[in-house]
Structure formats: structure tokens, C-alpha cells
PDB file of C-alpha atoms in Angstrom:
ATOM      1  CA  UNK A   1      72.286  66.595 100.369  1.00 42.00           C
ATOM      2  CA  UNK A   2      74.111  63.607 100.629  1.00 48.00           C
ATOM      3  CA  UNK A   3      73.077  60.287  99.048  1.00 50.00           C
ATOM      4  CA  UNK A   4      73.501  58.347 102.287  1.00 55.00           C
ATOM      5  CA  UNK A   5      73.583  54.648  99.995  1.00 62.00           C
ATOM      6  CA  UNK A   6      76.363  55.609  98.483  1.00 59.00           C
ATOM      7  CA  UNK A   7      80.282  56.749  99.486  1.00 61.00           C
ATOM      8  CA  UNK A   8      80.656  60.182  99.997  1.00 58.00           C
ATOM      9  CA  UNK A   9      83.110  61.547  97.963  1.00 58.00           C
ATOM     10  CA  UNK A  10      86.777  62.816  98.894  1.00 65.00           C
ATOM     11  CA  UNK A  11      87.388  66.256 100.101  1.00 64.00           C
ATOM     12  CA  UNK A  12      87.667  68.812  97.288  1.00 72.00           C
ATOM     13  CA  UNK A  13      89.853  71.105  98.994  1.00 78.00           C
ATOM     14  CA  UNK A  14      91.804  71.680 102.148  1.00 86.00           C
ATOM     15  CA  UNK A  15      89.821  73.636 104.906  1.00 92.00           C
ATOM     16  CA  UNK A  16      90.714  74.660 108.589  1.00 94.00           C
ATOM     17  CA  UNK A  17      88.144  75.056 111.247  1.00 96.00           C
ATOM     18  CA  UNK A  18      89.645  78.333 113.209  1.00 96.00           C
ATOM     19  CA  UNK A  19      87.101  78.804 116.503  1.00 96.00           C
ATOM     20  CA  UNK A  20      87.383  82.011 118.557  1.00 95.00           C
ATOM     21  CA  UNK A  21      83.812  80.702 120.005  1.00 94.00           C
ATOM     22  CA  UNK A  22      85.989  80.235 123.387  1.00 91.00           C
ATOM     23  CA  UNK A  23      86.793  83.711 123.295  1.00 86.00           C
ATOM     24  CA  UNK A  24      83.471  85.414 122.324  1.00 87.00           C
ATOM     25  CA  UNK A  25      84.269  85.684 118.961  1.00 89.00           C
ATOM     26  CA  UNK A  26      82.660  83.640 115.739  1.00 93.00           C
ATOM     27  CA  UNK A  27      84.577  79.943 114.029  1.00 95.00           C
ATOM     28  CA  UNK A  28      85.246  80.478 110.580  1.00 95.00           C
ATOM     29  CA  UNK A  29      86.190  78.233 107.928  1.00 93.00           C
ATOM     30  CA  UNK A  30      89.333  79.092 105.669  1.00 93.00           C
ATOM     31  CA  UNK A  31      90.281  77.482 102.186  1.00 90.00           C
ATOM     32  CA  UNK A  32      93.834  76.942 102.684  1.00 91.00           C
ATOM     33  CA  UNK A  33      96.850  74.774 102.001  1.00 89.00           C
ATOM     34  CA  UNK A  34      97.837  74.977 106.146  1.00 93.00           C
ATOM     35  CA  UNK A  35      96.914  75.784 109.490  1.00 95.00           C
ATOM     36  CA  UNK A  36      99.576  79.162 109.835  1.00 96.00           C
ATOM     37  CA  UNK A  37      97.894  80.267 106.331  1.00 95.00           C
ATOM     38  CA  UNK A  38      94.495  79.690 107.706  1.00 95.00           C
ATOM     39  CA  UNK A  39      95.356  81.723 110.706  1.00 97.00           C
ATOM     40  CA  UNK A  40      96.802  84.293 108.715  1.00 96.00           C
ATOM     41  CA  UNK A  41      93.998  84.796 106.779  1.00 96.00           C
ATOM     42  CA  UNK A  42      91.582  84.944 109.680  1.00 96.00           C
ATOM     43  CA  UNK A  43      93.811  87.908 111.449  1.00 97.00           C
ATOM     44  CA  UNK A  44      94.097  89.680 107.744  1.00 96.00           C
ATOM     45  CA  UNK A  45      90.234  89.451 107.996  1.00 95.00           C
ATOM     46  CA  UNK A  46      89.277  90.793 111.473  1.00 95.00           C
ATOM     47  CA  UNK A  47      91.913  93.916 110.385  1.00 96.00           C
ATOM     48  CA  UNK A  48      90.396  94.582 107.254  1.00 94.00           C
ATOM     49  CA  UNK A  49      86.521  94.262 108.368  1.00 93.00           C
ATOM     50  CA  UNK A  50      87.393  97.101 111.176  1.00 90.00           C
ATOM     51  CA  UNK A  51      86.913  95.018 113.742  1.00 89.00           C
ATOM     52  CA  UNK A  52      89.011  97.426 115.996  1.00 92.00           C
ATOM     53  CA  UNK A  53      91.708  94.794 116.418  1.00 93.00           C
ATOM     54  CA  UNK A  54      95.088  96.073 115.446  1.00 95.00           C
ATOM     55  CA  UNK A  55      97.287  93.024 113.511  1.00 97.00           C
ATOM     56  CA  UNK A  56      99.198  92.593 116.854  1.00 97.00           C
ATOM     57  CA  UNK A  57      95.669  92.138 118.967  1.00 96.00           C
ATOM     58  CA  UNK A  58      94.310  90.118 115.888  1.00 96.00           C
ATOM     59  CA  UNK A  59      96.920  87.599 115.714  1.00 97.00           C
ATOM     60  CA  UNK A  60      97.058  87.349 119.616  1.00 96.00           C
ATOM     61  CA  UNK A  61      93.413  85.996 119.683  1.00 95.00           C
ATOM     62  CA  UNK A  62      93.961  84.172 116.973  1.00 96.00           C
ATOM     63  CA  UNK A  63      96.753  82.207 118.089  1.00 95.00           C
ATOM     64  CA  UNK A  64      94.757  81.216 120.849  1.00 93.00           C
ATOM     65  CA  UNK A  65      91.823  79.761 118.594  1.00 94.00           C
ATOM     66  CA  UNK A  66      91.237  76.321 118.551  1.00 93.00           C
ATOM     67  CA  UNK A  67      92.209  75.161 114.566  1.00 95.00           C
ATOM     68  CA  UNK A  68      91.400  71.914 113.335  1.00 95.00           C
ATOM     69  CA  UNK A  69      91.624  70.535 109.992  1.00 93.00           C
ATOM     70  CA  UNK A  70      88.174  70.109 108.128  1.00 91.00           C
ATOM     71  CA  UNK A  71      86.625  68.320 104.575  1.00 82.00           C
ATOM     72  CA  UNK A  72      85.106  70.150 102.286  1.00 80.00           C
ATOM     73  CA  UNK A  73      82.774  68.420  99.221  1.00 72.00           C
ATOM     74  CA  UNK A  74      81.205  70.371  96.390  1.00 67.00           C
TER      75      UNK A  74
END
């Protein structure tokens, strides 16, 4: 909960937004320092879950996801 009478405070880390919603697929959120890392870690993901992508299929679809920098508070 935020204390709306106050400033909220800076990001505490450096998140990407990486949406497959356009392609039937979930948007997940990914601690990293970039948008390639996030993206790599999405595709490692969806391979190692056994989502029946292959790496090449997996980072396919997710070079087509919409990424977009996001801030994170704890």
C-alpha cells in the first residue's frame, strides 16, 4: 500500500515488462539490468518450464513481445 500523502519512493531495481499477451501467451516481469537480458531470460524460461518451445521457437515469439521498461518499489 502506498501512502498516497507522501512521495513514492524511487525504483529499487530495474524491471522489464515482456508481453506475449498479443500472441496468446502470458506478460511477465524480469529483474534485469536490460531489455536483451530480460528477453533472454524469458526464452531461457519458456525452454526450461517444457513449454514445448525449442530455444529457436522461444526466442522467435519473444522477439516479437512488446518490452517496456517498468519500476519496481519494495
Amino acid at each position: 500500500m502506498v501512502d498516497t500523502e507522501r512521495q513514492v519512493p524511487p525504483p529499487s531495481a530495474q524491471a522489464w515488462s515482456v508481453d506475449l499477451t498479443d500472441v496468446g501467451g502470458p506478460a511477465f516481469m524480469v529483474l534485469r539490468t536490460s531489455a536483451d537480458e530480460a528477453r533472454e531470460a524469458v526464452v531461457a524460461y519458456l525452454v526450461e518450464i517444457g513449454s514445448g518451445l525449442t530455444w529457436i521457437a522461444a526466442t522467435d515469439l519473444v522477439g516479437r513481445a512488446a518490452v517496456s521498461e517498468v519500476s519496481v518499489v519494495w
